[in-house]
Structure formats: C-alpha cells, structure tokens
XYZ file of C-alpha atoms in Angstrom:
383
model
C 8.984 16.818 2.566
C 10.178 13.992 4.811
C 8.346 11.078 6.434
C 7.345 10.527 10.056
C 6.177 7.001 10.928
C 4.150 5.645 13.850
C 3.964 1.939 14.628
C 3.178 0.754 18.151
C 5.114 -2.473 17.434
C 7.529 -3.570 14.737
C 5.335 -5.227 12.102
C 6.573 -4.178 8.611
C 7.201 -0.554 9.617
C 10.892 -0.925 10.355
C 11.379 -2.412 6.882
C 9.596 0.688 5.573
C 11.747 2.977 7.742
C 14.905 1.414 6.298
C 13.580 2.141 2.835
C 12.677 5.728 3.675
C 16.185 6.215 5.088
C 17.727 4.651 1.946
C 15.807 7.162 -0.162
C 16.652 10.128 2.068
C 13.040 10.593 3.229
C 13.017 9.405 6.859
C 12.597 12.028 9.538
C 11.724 9.656 12.401
C 9.886 6.485 13.361
C 7.923 6.400 16.620
C 7.174 3.156 18.451
C 6.083 1.776 21.807
C 9.085 -0.591 21.920
C 11.937 0.193 24.324
C 15.097 1.497 22.672
C 17.287 -1.434 23.743
C 15.058 -3.851 21.762
C 15.631 -1.847 18.609
C 19.419 -1.705 18.583
C 19.493 -4.466 15.937
C 17.499 -2.406 13.424
C 20.390 -1.889 11.034
C 19.983 0.722 8.359
C 18.090 3.170 10.565
C 20.092 5.767 12.528
C 19.360 5.327 16.222
C 18.755 9.072 16.465
C 15.735 8.648 14.164
C 14.150 5.887 16.266
C 11.898 7.588 18.818
C 10.402 5.500 21.598
C 7.508 6.021 23.976
C 7.666 2.721 25.889
C 5.889 3.632 29.115
C 2.654 1.762 28.339
C 3.292 -0.630 25.478
C 6.440 -2.226 26.901
C 4.818 -3.283 30.217
C 1.755 -4.371 28.194
C 3.944 -6.785 26.192
C 5.409 -8.166 29.438
C 2.090 -8.470 31.311
C 1.994 -12.264 30.973
C 5.101 -12.643 33.144
C 3.236 -11.097 36.034
C -0.099 -12.832 35.501
C -1.780 -9.618 34.350
C -3.082 -11.089 31.101
C -5.946 -12.932 32.830
C -8.325 -9.990 32.805
C -9.717 -9.210 29.376
C -10.993 -5.770 30.364
C -7.512 -4.792 31.567
C -5.845 -6.066 28.400
C -8.287 -4.132 26.234
C -7.991 -0.887 28.168
C -4.216 -1.158 28.357
C -3.835 -1.770 24.614
C -6.168 1.129 23.800
C -4.377 3.597 26.068
C -0.907 2.543 24.844
C -1.743 3.231 21.202
C -3.905 6.303 21.781
C -1.408 8.065 24.047
C 1.458 7.378 21.612
C -0.651 8.972 18.866
C -1.344 12.008 21.049
C 2.306 12.350 22.057
C 3.559 12.286 18.472
C 0.880 14.828 17.502
C 2.328 17.217 20.091
C 5.774 16.883 18.471
C 4.712 17.735 14.906
C 5.566 21.418 14.401
C 6.450 21.494 10.693
C 5.209 19.907 7.435
C 5.695 16.140 7.300
C 4.193 13.103 5.582
C 2.835 10.961 8.395
C 2.596 7.221 7.725
C 0.860 5.670 10.732
C -0.254 2.120 11.365
C -4.044 2.133 11.414
C -5.507 2.894 14.829
C -2.468 4.906 15.840
C -2.448 8.070 13.769
C -5.712 10.017 13.986
C -4.370 12.870 16.110
C -0.879 12.904 14.606
C -2.345 12.719 11.098
C -4.507 15.761 11.769
C -1.455 17.595 13.145
C 0.539 16.755 10.009
C -2.256 18.038 7.783
C -2.563 21.275 9.792
C 1.152 21.878 9.207
C 0.753 21.433 5.464
C 1.718 17.756 5.265
C -0.235 14.587 4.581
C -1.661 11.631 6.485
C -1.261 8.130 5.066
C -3.170 5.489 7.032
C -1.335 2.157 6.754
C -3.797 -0.726 7.111
C -2.257 -4.199 6.902
C -5.524 -6.117 7.363
C -9.049 -5.976 5.975
C -11.284 -2.999 6.765
C -11.716 -3.155 10.529
C -15.508 -3.572 10.411
C -15.178 -6.313 7.789
C -12.591 -7.951 10.033
C -14.903 -7.869 13.030
C -17.827 -9.284 11.067
C -15.879 -12.212 9.614
C -14.257 -13.074 12.963
C -17.669 -13.041 14.618
C -18.876 -15.520 11.979
C -15.833 -17.726 12.536
C -16.305 -17.885 16.306
C -19.950 -18.897 15.827
C -18.839 -21.564 13.364
C -16.778 -23.249 16.085
C -19.128 -22.547 18.990
C -16.894 -19.980 20.646
C -17.692 -16.560 22.095
C -16.315 -13.562 20.256
C -15.864 -10.544 22.494
C -15.444 -8.225 19.526
C -12.968 -5.476 18.741
C -12.967 -2.523 21.137
C -15.623 -0.122 19.785
C -13.275 2.807 20.396
C -10.683 1.215 18.126
C -13.256 0.564 15.387
C -14.495 4.169 15.583
C -10.966 5.580 15.550
C -9.861 3.511 12.576
C -12.932 4.450 10.560
C -12.253 8.123 11.393
C -8.687 7.626 10.111
C -9.972 6.123 6.853
C -12.082 9.255 6.405
C -9.347 11.707 7.392
C -6.365 10.185 5.588
C -5.197 11.524 2.229
C -4.552 7.921 1.190
C -4.953 4.465 2.726
C -2.008 2.119 2.133
C -3.110 -1.506 1.708
C -1.066 -4.604 0.791
C -3.404 -6.841 -1.234
C -6.432 -7.307 -3.474
C -8.259 -8.999 -0.607
C -7.842 -5.915 1.580
C -8.903 -3.680 -1.314
C -12.107 -5.709 -1.803
C -12.938 -5.444 1.891
C -12.623 -1.631 1.838
C -14.717 -1.270 -1.306
C -17.355 -3.571 0.183
C -17.498 -1.299 3.248
C -18.012 1.794 1.074
C -14.535 3.372 1.011
C -13.842 5.116 -2.331
C -11.380 3.330 -4.587
C -9.589 6.651 -5.159
C -8.406 6.623 -1.531
C -6.818 3.183 -1.730
C -3.222 2.551 -2.802
C -2.186 -1.104 -3.018
C 1.510 -1.789 -2.445
C 2.319 -5.458 -1.591
C 4.958 -6.027 1.077
C 8.440 -7.252 0.241
C 10.376 -10.345 1.298
C 13.739 -10.589 3.044
C 15.603 -12.180 0.145
C 18.862 -11.778 2.061
C 17.535 -13.926 4.914
C 15.280 -16.481 3.196
C 16.613 -18.808 0.538
C 16.704 -22.526 -0.165
C 19.328 -24.259 1.987
C 18.323 -27.960 1.812
C 15.811 -30.414 0.325
C 12.757 -32.130 1.850
C 13.158 -35.634 3.245
C 12.256 -38.354 0.758
C 10.670 -40.820 3.184
C 8.005 -38.530 4.674
C 5.591 -35.794 3.608
C 6.092 -32.694 5.747
C 3.510 -29.900 5.932
C 4.596 -26.674 7.614
C 2.690 -24.044 9.590
C 4.338 -20.813 10.784
C 2.365 -18.183 12.690
C -0.111 -17.663 15.492
C -2.299 -20.731 16.061
C -5.695 -19.070 16.063
C -9.172 -19.057 14.555
C -8.284 -16.043 12.427
C -5.428 -17.978 10.840
C -7.703 -20.939 10.024
C -5.623 -23.507 11.885
C -8.574 -25.830 12.534
C -9.239 -26.096 8.786
C -5.659 -27.238 8.216
C -5.974 -29.705 11.083
C -9.119 -31.203 9.517
C -7.429 -31.391 6.096
C -4.395 -33.107 7.645
C -6.688 -35.566 9.442
C -8.358 -36.474 6.127
C -5.074 -36.796 4.211
C -4.275 -40.453 3.551
C -0.499 -40.794 3.564
C 1.596 -43.484 5.292
C 4.212 -41.075 6.635
C 2.790 -37.580 6.974
C 3.702 -34.938 9.535
C 2.509 -31.447 10.309
C 5.160 -29.206 11.854
C 3.624 -26.260 13.701
C 5.672 -23.180 14.641
C 4.029 -20.463 16.729
C 2.113 -19.794 19.916
C -1.406 -21.088 20.478
C -4.388 -18.965 21.482
C -6.152 -20.104 24.658
C -9.549 -20.618 23.022
C -8.160 -23.214 20.577
C -6.433 -25.495 23.066
C -9.550 -27.437 24.054
C -10.843 -27.732 20.470
C -7.488 -29.056 19.275
C -7.294 -31.477 22.169
C -10.690 -32.949 21.267
C -9.605 -33.719 17.703
C -6.721 -35.969 18.846
C -4.832 -35.712 15.556
C -1.679 -37.800 15.336
C 1.468 -36.733 13.505
C 1.381 -33.082 14.591
C 4.620 -31.661 16.006
C 4.165 -28.448 18.006
C 7.447 -26.568 18.211
C 6.211 -23.349 19.824
C 8.138 -20.182 19.027
C 11.574 -20.645 17.488
C 14.421 -18.343 16.468
C 13.980 -16.727 13.041
C 17.375 -18.091 12.020
C 15.884 -21.621 12.096
C 13.106 -20.844 9.625
C 15.006 -21.099 6.298
C 15.913 -24.724 7.035
C 12.346 -25.573 8.067
C 10.883 -23.978 4.935
C 13.472 -25.687 2.729
C 12.894 -29.152 4.190
C 9.086 -28.980 4.077
C 7.119 -30.200 1.084
C 4.448 -27.523 1.421
C 3.536 -24.518 3.546
C -0.138 -23.870 4.361
C -1.794 -20.576 5.321
C -5.600 -21.075 5.474
C -6.396 -17.720 7.112
C -9.939 -16.404 7.388
C -8.583 -12.847 7.461
C -4.957 -11.978 6.797
C -4.146 -8.797 4.878
C -0.841 -10.057 3.540
C 0.798 -13.126 5.047
C 4.499 -12.326 4.712
C 5.325 -15.911 5.688
C 4.154 -16.914 2.201
C 6.991 -14.960 0.605
C 9.450 -16.504 3.044
C 8.297 -20.014 2.121
C 8.377 -19.331 -1.629
C 11.883 -17.852 -1.366
C 13.015 -21.162 0.170
C 11.445 -23.199 -2.624
C 8.469 -24.353 -0.560
C 5.153 -24.336 -2.477
C 2.267 -22.601 -0.687
C -1.386 -23.488 -0.185
C -3.248 -20.377 0.963
C -6.749 -18.947 0.972
C -7.822 -15.984 -1.115
C -7.941 -13.928 2.115
C -4.169 -13.849 2.617
C -2.779 -11.715 -0.211
C -1.793 -14.931 -2.002
C -3.073 -13.714 -5.378
C -0.641 -10.777 -5.138
C 2.260 -13.167 -4.552
C 1.839 -16.191 -6.799
C -0.299 -17.835 -9.476
C -2.722 -20.604 -8.557
C -1.422 -23.919 -9.862
C 2.076 -22.620 -10.663
C 3.932 -21.842 -7.400
C 1.188 -23.182 -5.140
C -2.569 -23.310 -4.753
C -5.136 -20.660 -3.787
C -8.297 -22.014 -2.153
C -11.481 -20.502 -0.666
C -11.662 -19.830 3.065
C -13.155 -22.545 5.304
C -12.358 -25.334 2.840
C -10.553 -28.284 4.481
C -11.545 -30.538 1.550
C -9.859 -28.210 -0.959
C -6.716 -28.056 1.191
C -6.655 -31.851 1.484
C -7.033 -32.212 -2.309
C -4.064 -29.861 -2.912
C -1.975 -31.731 -0.344
C -2.747 -34.994 -2.124
C -1.590 -33.573 -5.456
C 1.767 -32.575 -4.006
C 2.209 -35.798 -2.046
C 1.268 -38.061 -4.976
C 3.239 -36.222 -7.658
C 6.833 -35.390 -6.568
C 7.581 -34.038 -10.049
C 4.792 -31.504 -9.767
C 5.964 -30.454 -6.320
C 9.525 -30.009 -7.619
C 8.318 -27.876 -10.525
C 6.332 -25.694 -8.120
C 9.371 -25.386 -5.861
C 11.556 -24.119 -8.698
C 8.818 -21.759 -9.923
C 8.395 -20.389 -6.389
C 12.037 -19.319 -6.154
C 11.913 -17.604 -9.541
C 8.624 -15.897 -8.714
C 9.918 -14.300 -5.523
C 13.048 -13.100 -7.300
C 10.916 -11.414 -9.966
C 8.816 -9.626 -7.337
C 11.844 -8.015 -5.721
C 12.444 -7.424 -2.043
C 11.690 -4.503 0.233
C 13.433 -2.082 -2.140
C 10.516 -2.484 -4.552
C 8.076 -1.709 -1.737
C 10.073 1.322 -0.616
C 10.320 2.716 -4.141
C 6.537 2.432 -4.576
C 5.825 4.211 -1.271
C 8.301 6.962 -2.187
C 6.589 7.392 -5.560
C 3.233 7.811 -3.794
C 4.660 10.381 -1.370
C 6.164 12.414 -4.182
C 2.882 12.349 -6.078
C 1.171 13.991 -3.083
C-alpha cells in the first residue's frame, strides 16, 4: 500500500516525500504551495506533486498587500486554507492508502483513508497542541505581552486527529513527554527524529581567532526564546563578542528588544540557504533556547558544520547530541545557564575545538534523511 502525504507548506514533508519515492512508496504529496515554487524539489516526480494553491498561496503573499494587519483575517484565512485542502484531498481518496498528514491538516482525509482500508498517520512536529498553547501563554505573561491563543478550531481538530490516527509521528523525547502529560497513550506514539542534509551542510572554514561569535538562525520570537539569549549575551563578559542573528523578527518583540539596547548584535534578516554553511562554520557556537520546539533542525545543520550547540531540553537536543560532548543542554528560561556555557567555550578554545570535532562525528553517525525514511517505511509496513 502506497503513501499519500498532506503538508500545507514545505516543512520536512518534501524530505519525507523524497524518501517515500526512493523506497517506491510515494503515491502523491498534496500542498498549498503553487507548482512553480516546487520545481526545485529534486527526487520527486512532478506528476506526484499535487497542489491546491488557491488559498494558501495568497495567504503567504498577504503582507505585500497590507492584508496582514488584521489578526482575525489572518486566523480565518489560515484555518480555511488548511481545512479546505484537507477536505479536497479527502474527496480524492478512492482506494486504500497510508495517509501521512501534517497535524491539523488530515482529519477528513485520514478518515477517508481509513474507510478505504488504509491508515492515518498524524505527523506532529511540535509538542501536543494544548501543551504548546499553555506554555506559550505562560511565556507571554512572563514578558508582559498579550497572547491571543491558538484558534480553538485548530486545537479541537488536532486533538480529534490524535484520537483518530492509527499512529502519531513525533520527532523527539520532548514531544513525547508533552503528549504523555496530556494523556495520549504511549502506544500511539512513534518517535522518529528528523534527518540532516549532510550533502548541503558541512564544515567549510574556521571561526575567527580575534572574536567570539555566537550564531542564531530562525524566527526571532518568544517561542524560540530569543530574549533569553539576548540576556545571556548581555551578561557575557568578553572583550570582542558578537551575536549574529539570521531570521525575521516578530512584531511583538521589536519594542522589547529595543528597550534592552544590547551592543554587538548583528541582525542580518533572512539570507539565502547557500550562505548558512559558512556562517555555521565560522561561528564559535550556535544557540537555540526555545521554549517549545519539537525538533530544531538547525541544530543538526550547525553540528554538521562543526559548530557546537547550546540548546534547551525543549528542542529535541537530547535526541541529537550528548550534553557536555557536542554541546550543552540547558533548562528553558535560563539565561544564566546559557551565559555559563558561553563562558566555557569562550575561555577554553581547546574544549570548543573538541566539541566541534565531536559534533561532526556525531551527525555522521546519526545518518541523514535516508535513516528517517527507512524508519517511516518500517512503521508503514508494520501497519
């Protein structure tokens, strides 16, 4: 029995689709992206990429037309884009298939697959959605910001998917703990950590000797814990430190960051992916202090380039590396712990070099996306 995938965006699903095609299991992958944006997805026959772009594509472009100012519109638009794609794919399922759908986008299609004698695998890349909402609400209160919450329809739909699905695919121990805490049976959960693009990320240079560079790659948001890194960087006593920040900034953080007036921070905005290997390679450490992050794939990218990682235990770090060997794993909301780890790397170049070498070997031992694909295929065959 073959595999049908649904993913409103790209995320890790096109890596999975390549693997399913490699193993002769891919029937199709459905997405809200327009077809012309997916022509570079090598390894997947274009005939197997099915698009339904009529809502999601204009949603992605709404900022160009000033339509992202109204929160109610953004929420309704996002809900309709994902829900209608789910409904449309459900109408196309007429024979047995194994549906792997990104959480929130496969309730109707999953039921259709099961009616036809197939299976529904709910693919959840983050913590249990109710756990996620609770912890983000706490974080907004911590910084005196208003949290508008996750659309109740989305929460209800995802929880219905958890109940309906034959299995729930999760990428890390952190995500597993969140599901168990919310009462989901362990027997439903299958942990398969994501892979790393070993063909794209590798060490290409060395860090500069006359400065200590800390790297951030990702959305600059409360969820990612950026303010904790900023506080740790502020406390770090080093004569020539710099924090290089790659990614777009959420609106609610701009004023808080401005108030802190931290010197030595270089905001690069979004950059081309081809520039990342050099940045990782020339940085002394990469930091991911997320409050909630199912599996930060940027960690694998950094490790593959020989850049030690400091990450919280809410990022999937414990599934990627060993604390104190290839990097450090710290509790969430702990700027002091981050600062202490930064000091160790800055004050002991030999230790940092040893971690760098261990990081490269660790990622090689984990394997790339082939390992992930083989594990998913094994699960499908077991069903």
